[in-house]
């Protein structure tokens, strides 16, 4: 269900989601982030029927991943977690969902009113 503030804003912690499956991602962090981006572009948010705006936050060796239609990519200038918190804080009253398993990040964004979901939400 969407409100007047726009579609659900889905912010994906790329490093955390990619790192949740031991599939060799550490050999090619950028490639792993690009595969996640492409999956998000084709699948959106599984189980969510309404429109979504997907933002994939990358950091470190994955910086510079290009956006694709349906997925905005933001390269965190420093900490990916801090960048995600800034995006949540800057979205005002809009409904926000942060996809991460990072406990501290989950605590920080829920304190700002965001919902949280684990990596399986987008890796299914």
PDB file of C-alpha atoms in Angstrom:
ATOM      1  CA  UNK A   1       0.000   0.000   0.000  1.00  0.00           C
ATOM      2  CA  UNK A   2       1.478   3.323  -1.065  1.00  0.00           C
ATOM      3  CA  UNK A   3       0.749   6.725   0.325  1.00  0.00           C
ATOM      4  CA  UNK A   4       0.992  10.237  -1.069  1.00  0.00           C
ATOM      5  CA  UNK A   5       4.743  10.263  -0.398  1.00  0.00           C
ATOM      6  CA  UNK A   6       5.475   7.915  -3.302  1.00  0.00           C
ATOM      7  CA  UNK A   7       6.206   4.249  -3.748  1.00  0.00           C
ATOM      8  CA  UNK A   8       7.962   2.147  -1.140  1.00  0.00           C
ATOM      9  CA  UNK A   9      11.648   3.115  -0.985  1.00  0.00           C
ATOM     10  CA  UNK A  10      13.728  -0.066  -0.818  1.00  0.00           C
ATOM     11  CA  UNK A  11      17.341   0.530   0.210  1.00  0.00           C
ATOM     12  CA  UNK A  12      19.573  -2.500  -0.234  1.00  0.00           C
ATOM     13  CA  UNK A  13      22.850  -2.888   1.675  1.00  0.00           C
ATOM     14  CA  UNK A  14      24.783  -4.478  -1.208  1.00  0.00           C
ATOM     15  CA  UNK A  15      27.811  -5.575   0.825  1.00  0.00           C
ATOM     16  CA  UNK A  16      25.651  -7.275   3.436  1.00  0.00           C
ATOM     17  CA  UNK A  17      23.315  -8.978   0.972  1.00  0.00           C
ATOM     18  CA  UNK A  18      26.129 -10.148  -1.310  1.00  0.00           C
ATOM     19  CA  UNK A  19      28.105 -11.349   1.702  1.00  0.00           C
ATOM     20  CA  UNK A  20      25.191 -13.423   3.005  1.00  0.00           C
ATOM     21  CA  UNK A  21      25.941 -16.279   0.596  1.00  0.00           C
ATOM     22  CA  UNK A  22      29.433 -17.816   0.402  1.00  0.00           C
ATOM     23  CA  UNK A  23      29.498 -18.087  -3.402  1.00  0.00           C
ATOM     24  CA  UNK A  24      32.950 -16.625  -4.059  1.00  0.00           C
ATOM     25  CA  UNK A  25      31.738 -12.994  -4.135  1.00  0.00           C
ATOM     26  CA  UNK A  26      34.982 -11.878  -2.440  1.00  0.00           C
ATOM     27  CA  UNK A  27      36.936 -12.639  -5.631  1.00  0.00           C
ATOM     28  CA  UNK A  28      34.894 -10.097  -7.598  1.00  0.00           C
ATOM     29  CA  UNK A  29      33.012  -7.707  -5.320  1.00  0.00           C
ATOM     30  CA  UNK A  30      32.009  -5.403  -8.147  1.00  0.00           C
ATOM     31  CA  UNK A  31      30.717  -8.286 -10.274  1.00  0.00           C
ATOM     32  CA  UNK A  32      28.743  -9.629  -7.316  1.00  0.00           C
ATOM     33  CA  UNK A  33      27.153  -6.198  -6.776  1.00  0.00           C
ATOM     34  CA  UNK A  34      26.317  -6.000 -10.496  1.00  0.00           C
ATOM     35  CA  UNK A  35      24.628  -9.426 -10.366  1.00  0.00           C
ATOM     36  CA  UNK A  36      22.581  -8.291  -7.366  1.00  0.00           C
ATOM     37  CA  UNK A  37      21.665  -5.066  -9.188  1.00  0.00           C
ATOM     38  CA  UNK A  38      20.530  -7.023 -12.233  1.00  0.00           C
ATOM     39  CA  UNK A  39      18.448  -9.408 -10.110  1.00  0.00           C
ATOM     40  CA  UNK A  40      16.792  -6.433  -8.390  1.00  0.00           C
ATOM     41  CA  UNK A  41      16.074  -4.848 -11.779  1.00  0.00           C
ATOM     42  CA  UNK A  42      14.407  -7.999 -13.103  1.00  0.00           C
ATOM     43  CA  UNK A  43      12.661  -9.203  -9.918  1.00  0.00           C
ATOM     44  CA  UNK A  44      11.994  -6.008  -7.965  1.00  0.00           C
ATOM     45  CA  UNK A  45      10.950  -6.830  -4.427  1.00  0.00           C
ATOM     46  CA  UNK A  46       9.537 -10.371  -4.455  1.00  0.00           C
ATOM     47  CA  UNK A  47       6.188 -10.560  -2.712  1.00  0.00           C
ATOM     48  CA  UNK A  48       5.482  -6.818  -2.945  1.00  0.00           C
ATOM     49  CA  UNK A  49       2.721  -5.976  -5.401  1.00  0.00           C
ATOM     50  CA  UNK A  50       2.929  -2.191  -5.480  1.00  0.00           C
ATOM     51  CA  UNK A  51       5.510   0.010  -7.151  1.00  0.00           C
ATOM     52  CA  UNK A  52       8.905   0.314  -5.494  1.00  0.00           C
ATOM     53  CA  UNK A  53      11.920   2.548  -5.871  1.00  0.00           C
ATOM     54  CA  UNK A  54      15.058   0.457  -5.405  1.00  0.00           C
ATOM     55  CA  UNK A  55      18.343   1.985  -4.262  1.00  0.00           C
ATOM     56  CA  UNK A  56      21.399  -0.263  -4.101  1.00  0.00           C
ATOM     57  CA  UNK A  57      24.115   1.149  -1.836  1.00  0.00           C
ATOM     58  CA  UNK A  58      27.621  -0.033  -2.716  1.00  0.00           C
ATOM     59  CA  UNK A  59      30.927   0.657  -1.001  1.00  0.00           C
ATOM     60  CA  UNK A  60      34.594  -0.230  -1.184  1.00  0.00           C
ATOM     61  CA  UNK A  61      35.638  -2.307  -4.206  1.00  0.00           C
ATOM     62  CA  UNK A  62      32.059  -2.255  -5.536  1.00  0.00           C
ATOM     63  CA  UNK A  63      31.975   1.544  -5.892  1.00  0.00           C
ATOM     64  CA  UNK A  64      31.236   2.714  -9.400  1.00  0.00           C
ATOM     65  CA  UNK A  65      28.621   0.090 -10.272  1.00  0.00           C
ATOM     66  CA  UNK A  66      26.370   1.744 -12.845  1.00  0.00           C
ATOM     67  CA  UNK A  67      22.614   2.147 -12.376  1.00  0.00           C
ATOM     68  CA  UNK A  68      20.171   0.312 -14.620  1.00  0.00           C
ATOM     69  CA  UNK A  69      16.488   0.987 -15.286  1.00  0.00           C
ATOM     70  CA  UNK A  70      14.634   0.147 -12.086  1.00  0.00           C
ATOM     71  CA  UNK A  71      17.652   0.323  -9.774  1.00  0.00           C
ATOM     72  CA  UNK A  72      19.430   3.479  -8.649  1.00  0.00           C
ATOM     73  CA  UNK A  73      22.959   2.747  -7.459  1.00  0.00           C
ATOM     74  CA  UNK A  74      24.635   4.963  -4.888  1.00  0.00           C
ATOM     75  CA  UNK A  75      28.340   4.650  -4.150  1.00  0.00           C
ATOM     76  CA  UNK A  76      28.895   5.451  -0.492  1.00  0.00           C
ATOM     77  CA  UNK A  77      31.780   7.921  -0.151  1.00  0.00           C
ATOM     78  CA  UNK A  78      32.698   6.310   3.186  1.00  0.00           C
ATOM     79  CA  UNK A  79      30.718   3.904   5.321  1.00  0.00           C
ATOM     80  CA  UNK A  80      27.886   2.199   3.471  1.00  0.00           C
ATOM     81  CA  UNK A  81      25.922   2.002   6.721  1.00  0.00           C
ATOM     82  CA  UNK A  82      26.221   5.751   7.303  1.00  0.00           C
ATOM     83  CA  UNK A  83      25.102   6.414   3.732  1.00  0.00           C
ATOM     84  CA  UNK A  84      22.066   4.159   4.173  1.00  0.00           C
ATOM     85  CA  UNK A  85      21.138   5.938   7.418  1.00  0.00           C
ATOM     86  CA  UNK A  86      21.403   9.264   5.568  1.00  0.00           C
ATOM     87  CA  UNK A  87      19.089   8.027   2.795  1.00  0.00           C
ATOM     88  CA  UNK A  88      16.543   6.835   5.360  1.00  0.00           C
ATOM     89  CA  UNK A  89      16.731  10.139   7.266  1.00  0.00           C
ATOM     90  CA  UNK A  90      16.392  12.140   4.043  1.00  0.00           C
ATOM     91  CA  UNK A  91      13.270  10.314   2.878  1.00  0.00           C
ATOM     92  CA  UNK A  92      11.017  12.052   5.398  1.00  0.00           C
ATOM     93  CA  UNK A  93       7.649  10.404   5.992  1.00  0.00           C
ATOM     94  CA  UNK A  94       7.939   8.103   3.018  1.00  0.00           C
ATOM     95  CA  UNK A  95       7.666   4.372   3.711  1.00  0.00           C
ATOM     96  CA  UNK A  96      11.189   2.901   3.725  1.00  0.00           C
ATOM     97  CA  UNK A  97      12.454  -0.679   3.801  1.00  0.00           C
ATOM     98  CA  UNK A  98      16.142  -1.415   4.415  1.00  0.00           C
ATOM     99  CA  UNK A  99      17.397  -4.831   3.341  1.00  0.00           C
ATOM    100  CA  UNK A 100      20.303  -5.922   5.558  1.00  0.00           C
ATOM    101  CA  UNK A 101      21.203  -8.429   8.263  1.00  0.00           C
ATOM    102  CA  UNK A 102      23.547  -5.971   9.999  1.00  0.00           C
ATOM    103  CA  UNK A 103      22.140  -5.643  13.539  1.00  0.00           C
ATOM    104  CA  UNK A 104      23.570  -2.209  14.256  1.00  0.00           C
ATOM    105  CA  UNK A 105      22.341  -0.822  10.927  1.00  0.00           C
ATOM    106  CA  UNK A 106      18.907  -2.332  11.562  1.00  0.00           C
ATOM    107  CA  UNK A 107      18.819  -0.610  14.967  1.00  0.00           C
ATOM    108  CA  UNK A 108      19.835   2.734  13.483  1.00  0.00           C
ATOM    109  CA  UNK A 109      17.261   2.739  10.658  1.00  0.00           C
ATOM    110  CA  UNK A 110      14.345   1.434  12.720  1.00  0.00           C
ATOM    111  CA  UNK A 111      15.002   4.293  15.150  1.00  0.00           C
ATOM    112  CA  UNK A 112      14.277   6.557  12.146  1.00  0.00           C
ATOM    113  CA  UNK A 113      11.022   4.745  11.337  1.00  0.00           C
ATOM    114  CA  UNK A 114      12.211   2.420   8.569  1.00  0.00           C
ATOM    115  CA  UNK A 115      11.187  -1.197   8.248  1.00  0.00           C
ATOM    116  CA  UNK A 116      13.881  -3.853   7.880  1.00  0.00           C
ATOM    117  CA  UNK A 117      14.140  -7.187   6.104  1.00  0.00           C
ATOM    118  CA  UNK A 118      16.911  -9.737   5.770  1.00  0.00           C
ATOM    119  CA  UNK A 119      18.959 -10.566   2.660  1.00  0.00           C
ATOM    120  CA  UNK A 120      16.701 -13.491   1.723  1.00  0.00           C
ATOM    121  CA  UNK A 121      14.049 -10.910   0.844  1.00  0.00           C
ATOM    122  CA  UNK A 122      15.960 -10.106  -2.349  1.00  0.00           C
ATOM    123  CA  UNK A 123      18.026 -13.265  -2.799  1.00  0.00           C
ATOM    124  CA  UNK A 124      15.073 -15.640  -3.046  1.00  0.00           C
TER     125      UNK A 124
END
